[in-house]
Amino acid sequence: LARVVPTTIEFVDIAGLVQGASKGEGLGNQFLSHIREVDSIVQVLRCFEDENVVHVDGRVDPVADSETINLELALADLSQIEKRLARIRKGTKVKADKAKEQEEAAVLERIQVALEAGKGARTVPLSQDEFPLVKGLSLLTMKPMIYAANVSEEDLPTLGQGNVHVEAVRKLALEQETEVVVVSAQVESELVDLDEDERKEFLESIGVQEGGLNSLVRATYKQLGLLTYFTTGEQETRAWTVRQGMTAPQAAGVIHTDFEKGFIRAETVAYNALIDSGSMVSAKEKGLVRLEGKEYVVQEGD
């Protein structure tokens, strides 16, 4: 192949939130604004002991760190809601707009009660009609969340088993019905400057297959309901990210809107079937290549 183009997922790294971030402490408002438009939040929590790496509060307590983050996110959301409710209460002269704003206010007040009780906006059940009313506020605690337990190189092979900090994060995640991914920023930082062979050798030497970043990407895809499909030809093979449940025309539209409008059918084969066959010709001979029409729902690895 002349070119192989991977798909991408963007992680926006912001500095650790400190107490008072919602009020501007530690440039908090600036950092919080950076994540208003993201689809999901990953909380990277320190789960390793190292006296050479200073913690802002002088201790290692990932649950307390998470409580600080969640509190600051909630306070930022409360501020957003209070401002929006104040504008709604000023009223509008358009009757239709007034009725819609009253519906919005009722939803916001329910979310406000949850936030004041220490719960995230995501815990408030909203109907299909209610969610669009508050979507524009981009509430931080409305976003799905994953905990990334950041461990030492020594704890990575066991995924933090026996590490009291990781176990505490797992318990917290269970209570909040979210996921924990064990990563090692230490290992990932060492992998950055290595070529493929050196990376493989280094990972084997510490008894792991990866530093955790790939697991985090997979967990994020799963949480956001994403999957990858491929287009391939003589000149290029390219990966594309689409939402689960998309039909073939919708998936084609991710490449270009004209492809969605003009879609008739696609020659399709599963990735593993193609690799096992060794070539497209062989896959066709085995009857593994099929023609899929407009109603086909794209699968992971197509």
CSV table of N, CA and C in Angstrom, one decimal, residues 36-179:
chain,number,residue,atom,x,y,z
A,36,ARG,N,-15.3,22.5,28.0
A,36,ARG,CA,-16.7,22.7,27.8
A,36,ARG,C,-17.2,21.9,26.6
A,37,GLU,N,-16.4,21.9,25.5
A,37,GLU,CA,-16.9,21.3,24.3
A,37,GLU,C,-16.5,19.8,24.1
A,38,VAL,N,-15.8,19.2,25.0
A,38,VAL,CA,-15.4,17.8,24.9
A,38,VAL,C,-16.6,16.9,25.0
A,39,ASP,N,-16.4,15.6,24.5
A,39,ASP,CA,-17.5,14.7,24.6
A,39,ASP,C,-17.4,13.9,25.9
A,40,SER,N,-16.3,13.7,26.5
A,40,SER,CA,-16.1,12.9,27.7
A,40,SER,C,-15.0,13.5,28.5
A,41,ILE,N,-15.0,13.2,29.8
A,41,ILE,CA,-13.9,13.6,30.7
A,41,ILE,C,-13.2,12.4,31.3
A,42,VAL,N,-11.9,12.5,31.2
A,42,VAL,CA,-11.0,11.5,31.9
A,42,VAL,C,-10.3,12.1,33.1
A,43,GLN,N,-10.6,11.6,34.2
A,43,GLN,CA,-9.9,12.0,35.4
A,43,GLN,C,-8.7,11.2,35.7
A,44,VAL,N,-7.5,11.7,35.5
A,44,VAL,CA,-6.2,11.0,35.7
A,44,VAL,C,-5.9,11.2,37.2
A,45,LEU,N,-5.9,10.1,38.0
A,45,LEU,CA,-5.7,10.1,39.4
A,45,LEU,C,-4.4,9.5,39.8
A,46,ARG,N,-3.7,10.1,40.6
A,46,ARG,CA,-2.4,9.6,41.1
A,46,ARG,C,-2.6,8.4,42.0
A,47,CYS,N,-2.0,7.3,41.6
A,47,CYS,CA,-2.1,6.1,42.4
A,47,CYS,C,-0.7,5.5,42.7
A,48,PHE,N,0.3,6.3,42.8
A,48,PHE,CA,1.6,5.8,43.1
A,48,PHE,C,2.3,6.7,44.2
A,49,GLU,N,3.2,6.1,44.9
A,49,GLU,CA,4.0,6.8,45.9
A,49,GLU,C,5.4,7.1,45.4
A,50,ASP,N,5.8,8.3,45.5
A,50,ASP,CA,7.1,8.7,45.0
A,50,ASP,C,7.4,10.1,45.6
A,51,GLU,N,8.4,10.1,46.6
A,51,GLU,CA,8.7,11.3,47.3
A,51,GLU,C,9.3,12.4,46.4
A,52,ASN,N,9.8,11.9,45.2
A,52,ASN,CA,10.4,12.9,44.3
A,52,ASN,C,9.4,13.6,43.4
A,53,VAL,N,8.1,13.1,43.4
A,53,VAL,CA,7.0,13.8,42.7
A,53,VAL,C,6.1,14.4,43.7
A,54,VAL,N,6.1,15.7,43.8
A,54,VAL,CA,5.4,16.4,44.8
A,54,VAL,C,3.9,16.5,44.4
A,55,HIS,N,3.0,16.2,45.4
A,55,HIS,CA,1.6,16.4,45.3
A,55,HIS,C,1.2,17.8,45.9
A,56,VAL,N,0.3,18.5,45.2
A,56,VAL,CA,0.0,19.9,45.6
A,56,VAL,C,-0.5,19.9,47.1
A,57,ASP,N,-1.1,18.8,47.5
A,57,ASP,CA,-1.6,18.7,48.9
A,57,ASP,C,-0.8,17.9,49.8
A,58,GLY,N,0.4,17.5,49.3
A,58,GLY,CA,1.4,16.8,50.2
A,58,GLY,C,1.0,15.4,50.6
A,59,ARG,N,0.1,14.7,49.8
A,59,ARG,CA,-0.3,13.4,50.1
A,59,ARG,C,-0.8,12.7,48.9
A,60,VAL,N,-0.9,11.4,48.9
A,60,VAL,CA,-1.5,10.6,47.8
A,60,VAL,C,-2.8,10.1,48.2
A,61,ASP,N,-3.9,10.6,47.7
A,61,ASP,CA,-5.2,10.2,48.0
A,61,ASP,C,-6.1,10.4,46.8
A,62,PRO,N,-6.2,9.5,45.8
A,62,PRO,CA,-6.9,9.7,44.6
A,62,PRO,C,-8.4,10.0,44.8
A,63,VAL,N,-9.0,9.4,45.8
A,63,VAL,CA,-10.4,9.6,46.0
A,63,VAL,C,-10.6,11.1,46.4
A,64,ALA,N,-9.8,11.6,47.3
A,64,ALA,CA,-9.9,13.0,47.7
A,64,ALA,C,-9.6,13.9,46.5
A,65,ASP,N,-8.7,13.5,45.6
A,65,ASP,CA,-8.4,14.3,44.4
A,65,ASP,C,-9.6,14.3,43.5
A,66,SER,N,-10.3,13.2,43.4
A,66,SER,CA,-11.5,13.1,42.5
A,66,SER,C,-12.6,14.0,43.1
A,67,GLU,N,-12.7,14.0,44.5
A,67,GLU,CA,-13.7,14.8,45.1
A,67,GLU,C,-13.5,16.3,44.8
A,68,THR,N,-12.3,16.7,44.8
A,68,THR,CA,-11.9,18.1,44.5
A,68,THR,C,-12.3,18.4,43.1
A,69,ILE,N,-12.0,17.5,42.2
A,69,ILE,CA,-12.3,17.7,40.8
A,69,ILE,C,-13.8,17.8,40.6
A,70,ASN,N,-14.5,16.8,41.1
A,70,ASN,CA,-16.0,16.7,40.9
A,70,ASN,C,-16.7,18.0,41.6
A,71,LEU,N,-16.1,18.4,42.7
A,71,LEU,CA,-16.7,19.6,43.4
A,71,LEU,C,-16.6,20.8,42.5
A,72,GLU,N,-15.4,21.0,41.9
A,72,GLU,CA,-15.1,22.2,41.1
A,72,GLU,C,-15.9,22.2,39.8
A,73,LEU,N,-16.1,21.0,39.3
A,73,LEU,CA,-16.9,20.8,38.1
A,73,LEU,C,-18.4,21.2,38.4
A,74,ALA,N,-18.8,20.7,39.6
A,74,ALA,CA,-20.2,20.9,40.0
A,74,ALA,C,-20.4,22.4,40.3
A,75,LEU,N,-19.5,23.0,40.9
A,75,LEU,CA,-19.6,24.5,41.2
A,75,LEU,C,-19.6,25.3,39.9
A,76,ALA,N,-18.8,24.9,39.0
A,76,ALA,CA,-18.8,25.6,37.7
A,76,ALA,C,-20.2,25.4,37.0
A,77,ASP,N,-20.8,24.2,37.1
A,77,ASP,CA,-22.1,24.0,36.5
A,77,ASP,C,-23.2,24.8,37.2
A,78,LEU,N,-23.1,24.8,38.6
A,78,LEU,CA,-24.1,25.6,39.3
A,78,LEU,C,-24.0,27.1,38.9
A,79,SER,N,-22.8,27.6,38.7
A,79,SER,CA,-22.7,29.0,38.3
A,79,SER,C,-23.4,29.2,36.9
A,80,GLN,N,-23.2,28.3,36.0
A,80,GLN,CA,-23.8,28.4,34.7
A,80,GLN,C,-25.3,28.3,34.8
A,81,ILE,N,-25.8,27.4,35.6
A,81,ILE,CA,-27.3,27.3,35.8
A,81,ILE,C,-27.9,28.5,36.4
A,82,GLU,N,-27.2,29.0,37.4
A,82,GLU,CA,-27.8,30.2,38.1
A,82,GLU,C,-27.8,31.4,37.2
A,83,LYS,N,-26.8,31.6,36.4
A,83,LYS,CA,-26.8,32.7,35.4
A,83,LYS,C,-27.9,32.5,34.4
A,84,ARG,N,-28.1,31.3,33.9
A,84,ARG,CA,-29.2,31.0,32.9
A,84,ARG,C,-30.5,31.2,33.5
A,85,LEU,N,-30.8,30.7,34.7
A,85,LEU,CA,-32.1,30.9,35.4
A,85,LEU,C,-32.4,32.4,35.6
A,86,ALA,N,-31.4,33.1,36.0
A,86,ALA,CA,-31.6,34.6,36.2
A,86,ALA,C,-32.0,35.3,34.9
A,87,ARG,N,-31.5,34.8,33.7
A,87,ARG,CA,-31.9,35.4,32.5
A,87,ARG,C,-33.3,35.0,32.1
A,88,ILE,N,-33.6,33.7,32.4
A,88,ILE,CA,-35.0,33.3,32.1
A,88,ILE,C,-36.0,34.0,32.9
A,89,ARG,N,-35.7,34.3,34.2
A,89,ARG,CA,-36.6,34.9,35.1
A,89,ARG,C,-36.9,36.4,34.7
A,90,LYS,N,-35.9,37.0,33.9
A,90,LYS,CA,-36.2,38.3,33.4
A,90,LYS,C,-37.3,38.3,32.4
A,91,GLY,N,-37.5,37.2,31.8
A,91,GLY,CA,-38.7,37.0,30.9
A,91,GLY,C,-38.4,37.4,29.5
A,92,THR,N,-39.3,37.0,28.6
A,92,THR,CA,-39.3,37.3,27.2
A,92,THR,C,-40.7,37.7,26.8
A,93,LYS,N,-40.8,38.5,25.8
A,93,LYS,CA,-42.2,39.0,25.4
A,93,LYS,C,-42.8,38.0,24.4
A,94,VAL,N,-42.0,37.1,23.8
A,94,VAL,CA,-42.6,36.2,22.8
A,94,VAL,C,-43.2,35.0,23.6
A,95,LYS,N,-44.5,34.8,23.4
A,95,LYS,CA,-45.2,33.8,24.1
A,95,LYS,C,-44.6,32.3,23.9
A,96,ALA,N,-44.3,32.0,22.7
A,96,ALA,CA,-43.8,30.6,22.4
A,96,ALA,C,-42.4,30.4,23.1
A,97,ASP,N,-41.6,31.5,23.0
A,97,ASP,CA,-40.3,31.4,23.7
A,97,ASP,C,-40.4,31.3,25.2
A,98,LYS,N,-41.4,32.0,25.7
A,98,LYS,CA,-41.6,32.0,27.2
A,98,LYS,C,-42.0,30.6,27.7
A,99,ALA,N,-42.9,29.9,27.0
A,99,ALA,CA,-43.3,28.6,27.3
A,99,ALA,C,-42.1,27.6,27.3
A,100,LYS,N,-41.2,27.8,26.3
A,100,LYS,CA,-40.0,26.9,26.1
A,100,LYS,C,-39.0,27.2,27.3
A,101,GLU,N,-38.9,28.4,27.6
A,101,GLU,CA,-38.0,28.8,28.7
A,101,GLU,C,-38.4,28.3,30.0
A,102,GLN,N,-39.7,28.3,30.2
A,102,GLN,CA,-40.2,27.7,31.5
A,102,GLN,C,-40.0,26.2,31.6
A,103,GLU,N,-40.0,25.5,30.4
A,103,GLU,CA,-39.7,24.1,30.4
A,103,GLU,C,-38.2,23.9,30.8
A,104,GLU,N,-37.4,24.8,30.1
A,104,GLU,CA,-35.9,24.7,30.4
A,104,GLU,C,-35.6,25.0,31.9
A,105,ALA,N,-36.3,26.0,32.4
A,105,ALA,CA,-36.1,26.3,33.8
A,105,ALA,C,-36.4,25.2,34.8
A,106,ALA,N,-37.5,24.5,34.4
A,106,ALA,CA,-37.9,23.3,35.3
A,106,ALA,C,-36.8,22.2,35.3
A,107,VAL,N,-36.2,22.0,34.1
A,107,VAL,CA,-35.1,21.0,34.0
A,107,VAL,C,-33.9,21.5,34.7
A,108,LEU,N,-33.5,22.7,34.5
A,108,LEU,CA,-32.4,23.3,35.2
A,108,LEU,C,-32.5,23.2,36.7
A,109,GLU,N,-33.7,23.5,37.2
A,109,GLU,CA,-33.9,23.4,38.7
A,109,GLU,C,-33.7,22.0,39.2
A,110,ARG,N,-34.1,21.0,38.4
A,110,ARG,CA,-33.9,19.6,38.8
A,110,ARG,C,-32.4,19.3,38.9
A,111,ILE,N,-31.7,19.8,37.9
A,111,ILE,CA,-30.2,19.5,37.9
A,111,ILE,C,-29.6,20.3,39.0
A,112,GLN,N,-30.1,21.5,39.3
A,112,GLN,CA,-29.5,22.3,40.4
A,112,GLN,C,-29.6,21.6,41.7
A,113,VAL,N,-30.8,20.9,41.9
A,113,VAL,CA,-31.0,20.2,43.2
A,113,VAL,C,-30.0,19.0,43.3
A,114,ALA,N,-29.8,18.3,42.2
A,114,ALA,CA,-28.8,17.2,42.2
A,114,ALA,C,-27.4,17.7,42.5
A,115,LEU,N,-27.0,18.8,41.9
A,115,LEU,CA,-25.6,19.3,42.1
A,115,LEU,C,-25.4,19.8,43.5
A,116,GLU,N,-26.5,20.4,44.1
A,116,GLU,CA,-26.4,20.9,45.5
A,116,GLU,C,-26.3,19.7,46.4
A,117,ALA,N,-26.8,18.5,46.0
A,117,ALA,CA,-26.7,17.3,46.8
A,117,ALA,C,-25.5,16.5,46.6
A,118,GLY,N,-24.5,17.1,45.8
A,118,GLY,CA,-23.3,16.4,45.5
A,118,GLY,C,-23.3,15.4,44.4
A,119,LYS,N,-24.3,15.4,43.6
A,119,LYS,CA,-24.4,14.5,42.4
A,119,LYS,C,-24.2,15.3,41.1
A,120,GLY,N,-23.7,14.5,40.1
A,120,GLY,CA,-23.5,15.1,38.8
A,120,GLY,C,-24.8,15.3,38.0
A,121,ALA,N,-24.8,16.2,37.1
A,121,ALA,CA,-25.9,16.4,36.2
A,121,ALA,C,-26.3,15.2,35.4
A,122,ARG,N,-25.3,14.3,35.2
A,122,ARG,CA,-25.6,13.1,34.4
A,122,ARG,C,-26.5,12.1,35.2
A,123,THR,N,-26.6,12.3,36.5
A,123,THR,CA,-27.5,11.4,37.3
A,123,THR,C,-28.9,11.8,37.2
A,124,VAL,N,-29.2,12.9,36.6
A,124,VAL,CA,-30.6,13.4,36.5
A,124,VAL,C,-31.2,12.8,35.2
A,125,PRO,N,-32.2,12.0,35.3
A,125,PRO,CA,-32.9,11.4,34.1
A,125,PRO,C,-33.6,12.4,33.3
A,126,LEU,N,-33.2,12.5,32.0
A,126,LEU,CA,-33.9,13.5,31.1
A,126,LEU,C,-34.5,12.8,29.9
A,127,SER,N,-35.6,13.3,29.5
A,127,SER,CA,-36.3,12.7,28.3
A,127,SER,C,-35.6,13.2,27.1
A,128,GLN,N,-36.0,12.6,25.9
A,128,GLN,CA,-35.5,13.1,24.6
A,128,GLN,C,-35.9,14.5,24.4
A,129,ASP,N,-37.0,15.0,24.9
A,129,ASP,CA,-37.4,16.4,24.7
A,129,ASP,C,-36.7,17.3,25.7
A,130,GLU,N,-36.3,16.8,26.8
A,130,GLU,CA,-35.7,17.7,27.8
A,130,GLU,C,-34.2,17.9,27.6
A,131,PHE,N,-33.5,16.9,27.1
A,131,PHE,CA,-32.1,17.1,27.0
A,131,PHE,C,-31.7,18.2,26.1
A,132,PRO,N,-32.3,18.4,24.9
A,132,PRO,CA,-31.9,19.5,24.0
A,132,PRO,C,-32.1,20.9,24.7
A,133,LEU,N,-33.0,21.0,25.7
A,133,LEU,CA,-33.2,22.3,26.4
A,133,LEU,C,-32.0,22.7,27.1
A,134,VAL,N,-31.2,21.8,27.6
A,134,VAL,CA,-30.0,22.2,28.4
A,134,VAL,C,-28.7,21.9,27.7
A,135,LYS,N,-28.7,21.3,26.6
A,135,LYS,CA,-27.5,20.8,25.9
A,135,LYS,C,-26.6,22.0,25.6
A,136,GLY,N,-27.1,23.2,25.3
A,136,GLY,CA,-26.4,24.3,25.0
A,136,GLY,C,-25.5,24.8,26.1
A,137,LEU,N,-25.8,24.5,27.3
A,137,LEU,CA,-24.9,24.9,28.4
A,137,LEU,C,-23.6,24.2,28.6
A,138,SER,N,-23.6,23.0,27.9
A,138,SER,CA,-22.4,22.2,27.9
A,138,SER,C,-21.9,21.9,29.4
A,139,LEU,N,-22.9,21.5,30.2
A,139,LEU,CA,-22.6,21.2,31.6
A,139,LEU,C,-21.5,20.1,31.8
A,140,LEU,N,-20.5,20.4,32.6
A,140,LEU,CA,-19.3,19.6,32.7
A,140,LEU,C,-19.7,18.2,33.4
A,141,THR,N,-20.6,18.3,34.4
A,141,THR,CA,-21.0,17.1,35.1
A,141,THR,C,-22.0,16.3,34.3
A,142,MET,N,-22.4,16.8,33.2
A,142,MET,CA,-23.4,16.0,32.3
A,142,MET,C,-22.6,15.1,31.4
A,143,LYS,N,-21.3,15.3,31.3
A,143,LYS,CA,-20.5,14.5,30.4
A,143,LYS,C,-20.1,13.2,31.0
A,144,PRO,N,-20.1,12.1,30.2
A,144,PRO,CA,-19.6,10.8,30.7
A,144,PRO,C,-18.2,10.9,31.2
A,145,MET,N,-17.8,10.1,32.1
A,145,MET,CA,-16.5,10.2,32.7
A,145,MET,C,-15.8,8.8,32.9
A,146,ILE,N,-14.5,8.8,32.8
A,146,ILE,CA,-13.7,7.6,33.0
A,146,ILE,C,-12.6,8.0,34.0
A,147,TYR,N,-12.3,7.1,34.9
A,147,TYR,CA,-11.1,7.3,35.8
A,147,TYR,C,-9.9,6.6,35.2
A,148,ALA,N,-8.8,7.3,35.1
A,148,ALA,CA,-7.5,6.7,34.7
A,148,ALA,C,-6.6,6.6,36.0
A,149,ALA,N,-6.4,5.4,36.5
A,149,ALA,CA,-5.6,5.2,37.7
A,149,ALA,C,-4.1,5.2,37.2
A,150,ASN,N,-3.4,6.3,37.5
A,150,ASN,CA,-2.0,6.4,37.1
A,150,ASN,C,-1.1,5.7,38.1
A,151,VAL,N,-0.5,4.6,37.7
A,151,VAL,CA,0.4,3.8,38.6
A,151,VAL,C,1.8,3.8,38.1
A,152,SER,N,2.7,3.2,39.0
A,152,SER,CA,4.1,3.1,38.7
A,152,SER,C,4.3,2.0,37.7
A,153,GLU,N,5.5,2.0,37.2
A,153,GLU,CA,5.9,0.9,36.2
A,153,GLU,C,5.8,-0.4,36.8
A,154,GLU,N,6.1,-0.5,38.1
A,154,GLU,CA,6.0,-1.8,38.8
A,154,GLU,C,4.6,-2.4,39.0
A,155,ASP,N,3.6,-1.5,39.1
A,155,ASP,CA,2.2,-1.9,39.3
A,155,ASP,C,1.5,-2.1,38.0
A,156,LEU,N,2.1,-1.7,36.9
A,156,LEU,CA,1.3,-1.9,35.6
A,156,LEU,C,1.1,-3.3,35.2
A,157,PRO,N,2.0,-4.2,35.3
A,157,PRO,CA,1.8,-5.6,34.9
A,157,PRO,C,0.6,-6.3,35.6
A,158,THR,N,0.3,-5.9,36.8
A,158,THR,CA,-0.8,-6.5,37.5
A,158,THR,C,-2.1,-5.7,37.5
A,159,LEU,N,-2.0,-4.6,36.7
A,159,LEU,CA,-3.1,-3.6,36.6
A,159,LEU,C,-3.5,-3.1,38.0
A,160,GLY,N,-2.5,-2.9,38.8
A,160,GLY,CA,-2.7,-2.3,40.1
A,160,GLY,C,-3.3,-3.2,41.2
A,161,GLN,N,-3.3,-4.5,41.0
A,161,GLN,CA,-3.8,-5.4,42.0
A,161,GLN,C,-2.9,-5.3,43.2
A,162,GLY,N,-3.6,-5.1,44.4
A,162,GLY,CA,-2.8,-5.0,45.6
A,162,GLY,C,-2.5,-3.5,45.9
A,163,ASN,N,-2.7,-2.6,45.0
A,163,ASN,CA,-2.4,-1.2,45.2
A,163,ASN,C,-3.7,-0.6,45.8
A,164,VAL,N,-3.5,-0.1,47.1
A,164,VAL,CA,-4.7,0.4,47.8
A,164,VAL,C,-5.3,1.6,47.2
A,165,HIS,N,-4.5,2.4,46.5
A,165,HIS,CA,-5.1,3.5,45.8
A,165,HIS,C,-5.9,3.2,44.6
A,166,VAL,N,-5.5,2.2,43.8
A,166,VAL,CA,-6.2,1.7,42.7
A,166,VAL,C,-7.5,1.1,43.2
A,167,GLU,N,-7.5,0.3,44.2
A,167,GLU,CA,-8.7,-0.4,44.7
A,167,GLU,C,-9.7,0.7,45.2
A,168,ALA,N,-9.2,1.8,45.8
A,168,ALA,CA,-10.1,2.8,46.2
A,168,ALA,C,-10.8,3.5,45.0
A,169,VAL,N,-10.0,3.7,43.9
A,169,VAL,CA,-10.6,4.3,42.7
A,169,VAL,C,-11.6,3.3,42.1
A,170,ARG,N,-11.3,2.0,42.1
A,170,ARG,CA,-12.3,1.1,41.6
A,170,ARG,C,-13.6,1.1,42.4
A,171,LYS,N,-13.5,1.2,43.7
A,171,LYS,CA,-14.7,1.3,44.5
A,171,LYS,C,-15.5,2.5,44.2
A,172,LEU,N,-14.8,3.6,44.0
A,172,LEU,CA,-15.4,4.9,43.7
A,172,LEU,C,-16.2,4.8,42.3
A,173,ALA,N,-15.5,4.2,41.4
A,173,ALA,CA,-16.0,4.1,40.0
A,173,ALA,C,-17.3,3.2,40.0
A,174,LEU,N,-17.2,2.1,40.9
A,174,LEU,CA,-18.4,1.2,41.0
A,174,LEU,C,-19.6,2.0,41.5
A,175,GLU,N,-19.4,2.8,42.5
A,175,GLU,CA,-20.5,3.6,43.1
A,175,GLU,C,-21.0,4.6,42.1
A,176,GLN,N,-20.2,5.1,41.2
A,176,GLN,CA,-20.6,6.1,40.2
A,176,GLN,C,-21.0,5.5,38.8
A,177,GLU,N,-20.9,4.1,38.8
A,177,GLU,CA,-21.2,3.4,37.6
A,177,GLU,C,-20.4,3.9,36.4
A,178,THR,N,-19.1,4.0,36.6
A,178,THR,CA,-18.2,4.4,35.5
A,178,THR,C,-17.1,3.4,35.4
A,179,GLU,N,-16.1,3.6,34.6
A,179,GLU,CA,-15.0,2.7,34.3
A,179,GLU,C,-13.7,3.2,34.8
